[in-house]
Short mmCIF file of C-alpha atoms and ligand atoms in Angstrom, two decimals:
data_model
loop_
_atom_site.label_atom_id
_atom_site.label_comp_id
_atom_site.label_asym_id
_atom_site.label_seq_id
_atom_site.Cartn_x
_atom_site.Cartn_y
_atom_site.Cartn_z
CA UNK A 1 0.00 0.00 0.00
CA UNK A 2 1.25 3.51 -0.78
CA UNK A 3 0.24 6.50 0.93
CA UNK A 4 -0.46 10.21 0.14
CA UNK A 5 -2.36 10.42 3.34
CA UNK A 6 -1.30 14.27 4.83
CA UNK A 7 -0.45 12.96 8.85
CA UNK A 8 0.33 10.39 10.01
CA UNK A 9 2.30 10.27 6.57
CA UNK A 10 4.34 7.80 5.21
CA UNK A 11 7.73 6.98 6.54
CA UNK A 12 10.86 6.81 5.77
CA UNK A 13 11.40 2.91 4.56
CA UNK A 14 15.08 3.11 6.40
CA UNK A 15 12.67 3.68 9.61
CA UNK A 16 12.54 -0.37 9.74
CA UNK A 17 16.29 -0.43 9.96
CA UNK A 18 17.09 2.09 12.47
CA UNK A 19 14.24 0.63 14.71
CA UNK A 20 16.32 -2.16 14.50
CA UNK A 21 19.82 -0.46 15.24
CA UNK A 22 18.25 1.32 18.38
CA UNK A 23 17.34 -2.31 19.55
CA UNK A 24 21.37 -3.22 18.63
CA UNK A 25 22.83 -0.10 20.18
CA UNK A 26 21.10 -0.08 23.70
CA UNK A 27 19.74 3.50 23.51
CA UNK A 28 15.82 2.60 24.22
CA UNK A 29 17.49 1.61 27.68
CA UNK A 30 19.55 4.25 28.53
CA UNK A 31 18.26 6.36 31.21
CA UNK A 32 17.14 10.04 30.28
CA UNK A 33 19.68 11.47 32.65
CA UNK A 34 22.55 9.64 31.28
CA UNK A 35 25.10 10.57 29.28
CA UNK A 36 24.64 8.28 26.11
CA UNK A 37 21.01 10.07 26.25
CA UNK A 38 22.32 13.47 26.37
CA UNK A 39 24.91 12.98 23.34
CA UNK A 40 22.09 11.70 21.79
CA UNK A 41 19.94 14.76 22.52
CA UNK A 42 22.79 16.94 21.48
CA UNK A 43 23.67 15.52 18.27
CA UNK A 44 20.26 15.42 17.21
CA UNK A 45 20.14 19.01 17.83
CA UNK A 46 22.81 19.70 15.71
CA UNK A 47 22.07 17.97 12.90
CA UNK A 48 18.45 19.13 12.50
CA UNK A 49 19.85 23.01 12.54
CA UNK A 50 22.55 22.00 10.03
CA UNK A 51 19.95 19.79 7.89
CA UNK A 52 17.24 22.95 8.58
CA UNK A 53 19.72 25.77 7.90
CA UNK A 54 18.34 27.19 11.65
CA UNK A 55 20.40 29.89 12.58
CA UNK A 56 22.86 29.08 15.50
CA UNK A 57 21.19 31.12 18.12
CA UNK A 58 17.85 29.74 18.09
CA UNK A 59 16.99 26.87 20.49
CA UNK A 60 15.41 23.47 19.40
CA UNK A 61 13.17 21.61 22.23
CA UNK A 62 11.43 18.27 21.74
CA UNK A 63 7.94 18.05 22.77
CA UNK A 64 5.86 15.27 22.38
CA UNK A 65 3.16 16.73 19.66
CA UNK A 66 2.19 20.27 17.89
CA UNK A 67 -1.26 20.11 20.47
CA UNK A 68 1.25 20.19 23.29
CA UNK A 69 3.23 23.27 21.76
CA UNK A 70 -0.21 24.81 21.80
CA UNK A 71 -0.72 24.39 25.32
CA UNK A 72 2.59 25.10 26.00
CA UNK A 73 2.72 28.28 24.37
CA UNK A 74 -0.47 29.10 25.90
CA UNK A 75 0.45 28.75 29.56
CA UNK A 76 3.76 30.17 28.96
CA UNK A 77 3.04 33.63 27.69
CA UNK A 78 -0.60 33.44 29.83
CA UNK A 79 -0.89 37.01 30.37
CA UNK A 80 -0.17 38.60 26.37
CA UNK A 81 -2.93 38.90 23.92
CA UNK A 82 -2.80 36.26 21.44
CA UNK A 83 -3.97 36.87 18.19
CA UNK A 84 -4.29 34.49 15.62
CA UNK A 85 -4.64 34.27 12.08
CA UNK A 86 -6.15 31.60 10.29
CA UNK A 87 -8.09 29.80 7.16
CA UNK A 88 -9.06 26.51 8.25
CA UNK A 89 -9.22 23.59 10.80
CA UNK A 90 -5.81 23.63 12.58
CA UNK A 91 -5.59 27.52 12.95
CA UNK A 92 -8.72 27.79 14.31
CA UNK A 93 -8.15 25.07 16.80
CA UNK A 94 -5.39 26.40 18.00
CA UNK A 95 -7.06 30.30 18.64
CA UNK A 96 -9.81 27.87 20.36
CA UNK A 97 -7.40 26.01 22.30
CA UNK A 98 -6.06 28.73 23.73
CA UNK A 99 -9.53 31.02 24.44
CA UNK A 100 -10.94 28.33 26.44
CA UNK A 101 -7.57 28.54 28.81
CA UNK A 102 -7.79 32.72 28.61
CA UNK A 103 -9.93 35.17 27.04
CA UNK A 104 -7.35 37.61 25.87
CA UNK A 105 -7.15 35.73 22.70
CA UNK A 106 -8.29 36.95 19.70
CA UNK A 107 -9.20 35.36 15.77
CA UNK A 108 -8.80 37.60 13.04
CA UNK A 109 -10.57 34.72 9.81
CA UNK A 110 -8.56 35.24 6.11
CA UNK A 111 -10.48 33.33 3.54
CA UNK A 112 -9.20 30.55 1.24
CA UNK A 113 -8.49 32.00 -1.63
CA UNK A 114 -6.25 35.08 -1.02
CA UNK A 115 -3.14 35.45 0.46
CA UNK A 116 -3.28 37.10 3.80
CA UNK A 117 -2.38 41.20 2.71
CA UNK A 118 -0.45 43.45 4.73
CA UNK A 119 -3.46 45.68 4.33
CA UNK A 120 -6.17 43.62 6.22
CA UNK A 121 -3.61 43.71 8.76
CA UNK A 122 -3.21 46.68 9.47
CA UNK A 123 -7.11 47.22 9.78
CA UNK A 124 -7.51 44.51 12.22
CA UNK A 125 -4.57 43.98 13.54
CA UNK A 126 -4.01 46.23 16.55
CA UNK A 127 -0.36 47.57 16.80
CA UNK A 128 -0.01 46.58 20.42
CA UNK A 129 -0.73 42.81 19.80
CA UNK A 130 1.46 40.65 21.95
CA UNK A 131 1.18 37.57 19.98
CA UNK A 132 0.75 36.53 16.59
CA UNK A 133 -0.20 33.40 15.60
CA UNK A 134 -0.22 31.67 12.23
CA UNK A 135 0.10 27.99 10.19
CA UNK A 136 2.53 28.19 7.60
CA UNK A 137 0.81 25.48 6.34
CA UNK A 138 -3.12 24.50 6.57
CA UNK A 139 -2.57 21.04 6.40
CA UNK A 140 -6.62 20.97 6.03
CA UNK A 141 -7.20 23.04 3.16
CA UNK A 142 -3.39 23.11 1.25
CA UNK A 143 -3.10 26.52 1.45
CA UNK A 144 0.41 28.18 3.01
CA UNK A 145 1.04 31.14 4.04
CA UNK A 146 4.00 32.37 2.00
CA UNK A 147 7.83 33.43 3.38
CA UNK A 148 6.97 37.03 1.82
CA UNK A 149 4.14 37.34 4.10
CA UNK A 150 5.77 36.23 7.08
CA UNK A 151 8.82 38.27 6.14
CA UNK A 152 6.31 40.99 5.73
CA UNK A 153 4.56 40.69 9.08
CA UNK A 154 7.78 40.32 10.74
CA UNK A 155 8.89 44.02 9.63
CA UNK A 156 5.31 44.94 10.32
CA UNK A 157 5.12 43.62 14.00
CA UNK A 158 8.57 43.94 15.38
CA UNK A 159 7.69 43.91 19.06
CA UNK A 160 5.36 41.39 18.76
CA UNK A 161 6.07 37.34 19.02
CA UNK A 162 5.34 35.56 16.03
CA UNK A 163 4.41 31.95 16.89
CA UNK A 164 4.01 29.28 14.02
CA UNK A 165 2.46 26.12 13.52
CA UNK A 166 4.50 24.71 10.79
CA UNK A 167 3.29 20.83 11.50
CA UNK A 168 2.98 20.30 7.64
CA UNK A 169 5.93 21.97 6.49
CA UNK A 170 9.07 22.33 8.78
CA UNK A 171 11.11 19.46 7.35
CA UNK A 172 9.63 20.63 3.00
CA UNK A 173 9.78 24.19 3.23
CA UNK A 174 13.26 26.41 3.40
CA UNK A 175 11.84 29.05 6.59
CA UNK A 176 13.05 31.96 7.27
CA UNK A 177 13.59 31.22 10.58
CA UNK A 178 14.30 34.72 11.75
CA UNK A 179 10.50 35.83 10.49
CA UNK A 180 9.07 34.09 13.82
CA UNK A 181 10.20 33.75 17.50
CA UNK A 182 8.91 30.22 17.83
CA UNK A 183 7.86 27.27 14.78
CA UNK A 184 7.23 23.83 15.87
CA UNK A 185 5.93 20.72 14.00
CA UNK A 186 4.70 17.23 14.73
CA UNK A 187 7.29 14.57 13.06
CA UNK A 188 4.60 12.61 11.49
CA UNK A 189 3.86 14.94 8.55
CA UNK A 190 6.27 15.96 6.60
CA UNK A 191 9.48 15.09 8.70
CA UNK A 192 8.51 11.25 7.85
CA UNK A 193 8.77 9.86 11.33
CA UNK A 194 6.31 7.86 13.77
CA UNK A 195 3.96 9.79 15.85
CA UNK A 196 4.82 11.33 19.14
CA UNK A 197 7.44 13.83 19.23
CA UNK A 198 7.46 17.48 17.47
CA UNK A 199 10.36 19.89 17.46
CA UNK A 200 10.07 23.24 18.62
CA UNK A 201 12.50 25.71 17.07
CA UNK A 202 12.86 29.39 19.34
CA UNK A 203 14.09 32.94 19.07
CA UNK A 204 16.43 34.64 22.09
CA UNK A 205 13.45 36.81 21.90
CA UNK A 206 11.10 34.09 23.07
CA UNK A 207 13.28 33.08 25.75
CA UNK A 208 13.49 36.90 26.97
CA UNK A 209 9.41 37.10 26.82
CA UNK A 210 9.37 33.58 28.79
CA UNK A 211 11.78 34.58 31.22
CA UNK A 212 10.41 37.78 32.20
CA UNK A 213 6.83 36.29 32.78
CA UNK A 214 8.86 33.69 34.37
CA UNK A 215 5.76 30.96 34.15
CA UNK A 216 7.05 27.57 36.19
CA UNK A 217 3.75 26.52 36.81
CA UNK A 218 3.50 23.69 34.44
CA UNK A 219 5.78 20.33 33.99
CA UNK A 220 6.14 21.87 30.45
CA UNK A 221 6.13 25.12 31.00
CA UNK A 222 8.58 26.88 28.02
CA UNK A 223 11.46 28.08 30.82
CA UNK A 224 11.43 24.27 32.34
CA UNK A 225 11.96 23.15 28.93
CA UNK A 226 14.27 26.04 27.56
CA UNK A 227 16.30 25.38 31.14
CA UNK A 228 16.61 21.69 30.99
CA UNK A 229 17.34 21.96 27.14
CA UNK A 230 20.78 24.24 27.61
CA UNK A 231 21.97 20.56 29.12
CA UNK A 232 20.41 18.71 26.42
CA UNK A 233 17.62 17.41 29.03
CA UNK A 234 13.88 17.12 29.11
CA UNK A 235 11.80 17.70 31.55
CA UNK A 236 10.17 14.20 31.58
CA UNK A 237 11.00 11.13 29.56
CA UNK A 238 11.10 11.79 26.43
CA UNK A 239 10.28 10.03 23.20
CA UNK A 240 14.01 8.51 22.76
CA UNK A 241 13.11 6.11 20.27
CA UNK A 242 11.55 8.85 17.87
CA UNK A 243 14.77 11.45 18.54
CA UNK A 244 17.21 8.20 17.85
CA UNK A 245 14.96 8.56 14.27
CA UNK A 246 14.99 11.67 13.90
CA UNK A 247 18.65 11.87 13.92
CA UNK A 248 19.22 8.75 11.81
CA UNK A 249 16.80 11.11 9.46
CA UNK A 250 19.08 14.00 9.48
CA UNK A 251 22.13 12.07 9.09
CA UNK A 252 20.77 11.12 5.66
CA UNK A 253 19.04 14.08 4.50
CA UNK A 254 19.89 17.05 1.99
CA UNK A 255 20.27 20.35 3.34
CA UNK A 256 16.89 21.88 3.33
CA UNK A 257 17.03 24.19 0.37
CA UNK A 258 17.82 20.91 -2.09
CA UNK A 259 15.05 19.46 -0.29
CA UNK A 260 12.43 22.00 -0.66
CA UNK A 261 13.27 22.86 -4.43
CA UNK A 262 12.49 19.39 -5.38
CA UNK A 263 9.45 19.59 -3.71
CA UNK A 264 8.29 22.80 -5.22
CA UNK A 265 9.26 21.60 -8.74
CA UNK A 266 7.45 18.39 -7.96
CA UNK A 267 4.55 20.12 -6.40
CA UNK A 268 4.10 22.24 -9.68
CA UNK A 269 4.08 19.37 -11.83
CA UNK A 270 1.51 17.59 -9.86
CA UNK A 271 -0.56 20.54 -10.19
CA UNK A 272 -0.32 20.88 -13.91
CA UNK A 273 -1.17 17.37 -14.74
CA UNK A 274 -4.16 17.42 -12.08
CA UNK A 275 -5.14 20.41 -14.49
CA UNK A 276 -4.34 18.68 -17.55
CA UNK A 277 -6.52 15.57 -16.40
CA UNK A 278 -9.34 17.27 -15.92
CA UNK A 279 -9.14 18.03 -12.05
CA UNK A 280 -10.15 21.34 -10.09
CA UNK A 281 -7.78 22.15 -7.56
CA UNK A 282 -9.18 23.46 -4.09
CA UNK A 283 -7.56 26.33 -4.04
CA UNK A 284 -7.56 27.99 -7.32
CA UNK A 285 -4.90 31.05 -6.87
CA UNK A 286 -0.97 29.26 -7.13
CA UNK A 287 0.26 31.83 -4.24
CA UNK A 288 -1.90 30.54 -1.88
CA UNK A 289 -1.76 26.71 -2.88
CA UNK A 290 0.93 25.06 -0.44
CA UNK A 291 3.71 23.14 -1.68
CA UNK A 292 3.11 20.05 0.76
CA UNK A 293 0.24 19.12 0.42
CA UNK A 294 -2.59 19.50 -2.74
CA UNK A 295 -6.45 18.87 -2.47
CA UNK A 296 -8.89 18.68 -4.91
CA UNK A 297 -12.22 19.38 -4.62
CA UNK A 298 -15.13 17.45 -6.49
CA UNK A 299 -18.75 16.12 -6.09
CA UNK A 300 -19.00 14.03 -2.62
CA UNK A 301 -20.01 11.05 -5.22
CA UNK A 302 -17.22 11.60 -6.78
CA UNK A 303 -15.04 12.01 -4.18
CA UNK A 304 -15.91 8.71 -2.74
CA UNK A 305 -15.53 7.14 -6.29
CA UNK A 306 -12.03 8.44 -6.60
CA UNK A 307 -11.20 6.89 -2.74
CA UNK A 308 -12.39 3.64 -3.68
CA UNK A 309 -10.96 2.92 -6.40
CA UNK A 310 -7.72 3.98 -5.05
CA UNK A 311 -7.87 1.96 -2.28
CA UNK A 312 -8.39 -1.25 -4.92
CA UNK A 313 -5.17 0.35 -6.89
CA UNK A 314 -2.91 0.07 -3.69
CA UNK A 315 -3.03 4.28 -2.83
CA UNK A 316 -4.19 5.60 0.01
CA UNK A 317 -5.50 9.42 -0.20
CA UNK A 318 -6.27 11.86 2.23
CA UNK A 319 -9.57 12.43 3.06
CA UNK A 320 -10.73 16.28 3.16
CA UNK A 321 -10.73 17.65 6.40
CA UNK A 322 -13.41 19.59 8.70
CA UNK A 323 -15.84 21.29 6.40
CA UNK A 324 -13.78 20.23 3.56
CA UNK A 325 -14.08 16.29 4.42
CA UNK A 326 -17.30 15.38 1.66
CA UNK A 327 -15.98 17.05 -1.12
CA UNK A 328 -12.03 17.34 -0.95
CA UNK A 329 -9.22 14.86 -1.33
CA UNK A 330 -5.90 15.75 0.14
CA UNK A 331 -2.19 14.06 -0.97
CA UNK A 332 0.87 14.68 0.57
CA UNK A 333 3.84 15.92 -1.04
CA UNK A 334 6.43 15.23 1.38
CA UNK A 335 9.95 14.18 1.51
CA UNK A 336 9.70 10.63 2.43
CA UNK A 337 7.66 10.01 -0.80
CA UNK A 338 10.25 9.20 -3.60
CA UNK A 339 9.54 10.41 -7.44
CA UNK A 340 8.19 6.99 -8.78
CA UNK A 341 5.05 6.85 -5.89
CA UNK A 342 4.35 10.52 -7.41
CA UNK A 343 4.33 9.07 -10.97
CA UNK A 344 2.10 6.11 -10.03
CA UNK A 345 -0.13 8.37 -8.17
CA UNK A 346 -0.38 10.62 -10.97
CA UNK A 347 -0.96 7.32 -13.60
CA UNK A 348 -3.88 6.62 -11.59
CA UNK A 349 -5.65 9.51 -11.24
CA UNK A 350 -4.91 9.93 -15.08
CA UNK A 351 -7.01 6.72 -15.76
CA UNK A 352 -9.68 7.36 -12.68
CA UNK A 353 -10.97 10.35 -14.46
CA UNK A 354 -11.68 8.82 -17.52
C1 LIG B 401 -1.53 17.59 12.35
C2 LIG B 401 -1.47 19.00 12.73
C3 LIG B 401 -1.55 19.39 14.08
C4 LIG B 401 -1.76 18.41 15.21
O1 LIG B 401 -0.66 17.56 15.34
P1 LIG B 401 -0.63 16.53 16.59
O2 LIG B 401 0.64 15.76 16.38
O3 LIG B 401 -1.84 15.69 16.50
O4 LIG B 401 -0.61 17.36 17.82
C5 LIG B 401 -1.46 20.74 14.36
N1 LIG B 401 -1.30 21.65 13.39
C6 LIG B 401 -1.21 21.32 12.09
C7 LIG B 401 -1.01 22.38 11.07
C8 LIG B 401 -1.28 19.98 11.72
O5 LIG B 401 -1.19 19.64 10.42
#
């Protein structure tokens, strides 16, 4: 079976092996506290800013999934006014998450088809916002937000934190790291690994904002991470299997910007021949369209059709998502899915059409 499903994605096929090797090299039975644990902790640190191109003065934290960096970043930075921006199902989550826990969070809704503009920001987005919140990549609707815009609300909000959910794309896309004070991701998308771990990547900014609130009230509050992390510690036991992967990933991987040109490229193509077949893309302007994942959108008959048959060709497809699910498919673009799997993807939906 081959899968295009959008999270929890395919993984790596050298996953199998370096289960195996953790078995062989006694590192699922190491103590947290230990040092084999720590030189793991710390070499996996370096490799994903080397492999990620993350600047040397940012921090990277393990957490155990994007929902905990939610509450996380919630807790931590209690008392600031959160606003977030969103388009679809994980955004708004998120803003929800975090109004249920306090009130001084506000939603500012962009819609689907245009890129967020500097111009409806500046009408409602007040210039004393604390927080800004946004998903580089709306795994539920394929629709990014582009590295001009966050460049562009970077200049625009200087004073603010930026905080984003880039679950769908840290790992595909080349960030500009310095246009946001914290980005974290889940593994299982498009980093290619098992479920239950996520990597949190922060600014010295964010660490200044967390350590003048100074909020220790939690077991994973950000300073009892950030603190435990400058000895290449966690604050609990960790997922060791999934950073022993993680780093085994790395160790094979091409620096990002390789990475995320062949995805682009490969991204474009699949677009054109979805066009070329007869298709309709979700989201109809190419700005807005992400470059890890790509939805179409059809009749829910159809839709259905499409998943069935796929299933009897050996794919599995995303299913839409939220108010998208009846009449959407979604299909992954990320690294751990080689060239050939695109091809045969692309044969079939070729012939399903017909
Ligand atoms: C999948 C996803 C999440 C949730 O990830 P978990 O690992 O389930 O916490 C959050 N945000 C985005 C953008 C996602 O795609």
């Amino acid at each position: 079976m081959m899968t295009f499903y959008p999270g929890p994605s395919k993984v790596y096929p050298e996953i199998k092996q370096f289960m195996a090797d953790a078995m062989d090299e006694g590192i699922l039975s190491q103590n947290h506290r230990s040092q084999p644990f720590i030189n793991l902790c710390k070499e996996t640190v370096a490799l994903v800013k080397d492999r990620l191109d993350i600047p040397s003065n940012y921090h990277v934290y393990f957490t155990s999934s994007a929902t905990e960096c939610w509450e996380i970043l919630s807790q931590s930075f209690a008392e600031l006014n959160s606003l977030h921006l969103y388009n679809g199902a994980f955004g708004e989550k998120w803003m929800e998450y975090r109004r249920r826990l306090y009130t001084n969070t506000y939603g500012v809704e962009f819609g689907l088809q245009r890129q967020l503009g500097m111009t409806q920001l500046q009408k409602q987005v007040p210039s004393d916002t604390d927080i800004l919140c946004l998903t580089s990549n709306e795994t539920s609707n394929a629709t990014k937000v582009s590295e001009n815009t966050l460049k562009a609300v970077r200049e625009r909000y200087r004073n603010s934190l930026i905080f984003v959910d880039a679950t769908s794309s840290m790992g595909g896309v080349n960030h500009d790291w310095l246009s946001a004070d914290v980005w974290y991701a889940s593994v299982q998308k498009c980093l290619g690994l098992p479920s239950g771990l996520a990597v949190m990547v922060c600014s010295p900014f964010a660490v200044e904002q967390a350590q003048r609130l100074n909020h220790r009230e939690h077991y994973n509050s950000f300073l009892h991470i950030h603190e435990q992390m400058l000895n290449y510690q966690t604050t609990h036991t960790p997922n060791i299997l999934d950073i022993y992967l993680l780093k085994r990933v790395m160790e094979q991987r091409a620096p990002i910007r390789k990475v995320a040109n062949h995805l682009k490229e490969r991204m474009m193509w699949v677009n054109e021949e979805l066009v070329k077949y007869g298709y309709q893309l979700l989201i109809e302007s190419r700005r807005q369209r992400s470059l890890t994942v790509a939805a179409i959108t059809a009749a829910p008959e159809k839709i259905d059709k499409l998943k069935k048959e796929a299933v009897a060709a050996g794919i599995t497809l995303g299913n839409g998502y939220g108010k998208w699910k009846p009449h959407t498919l979604r299909m992954a673009n990320f690294p751990a899915i080689e060239d050939t799997e695109v091809e045969q993807l692309l044969n079939f939906l070729k012939q399903a059409i017909k």
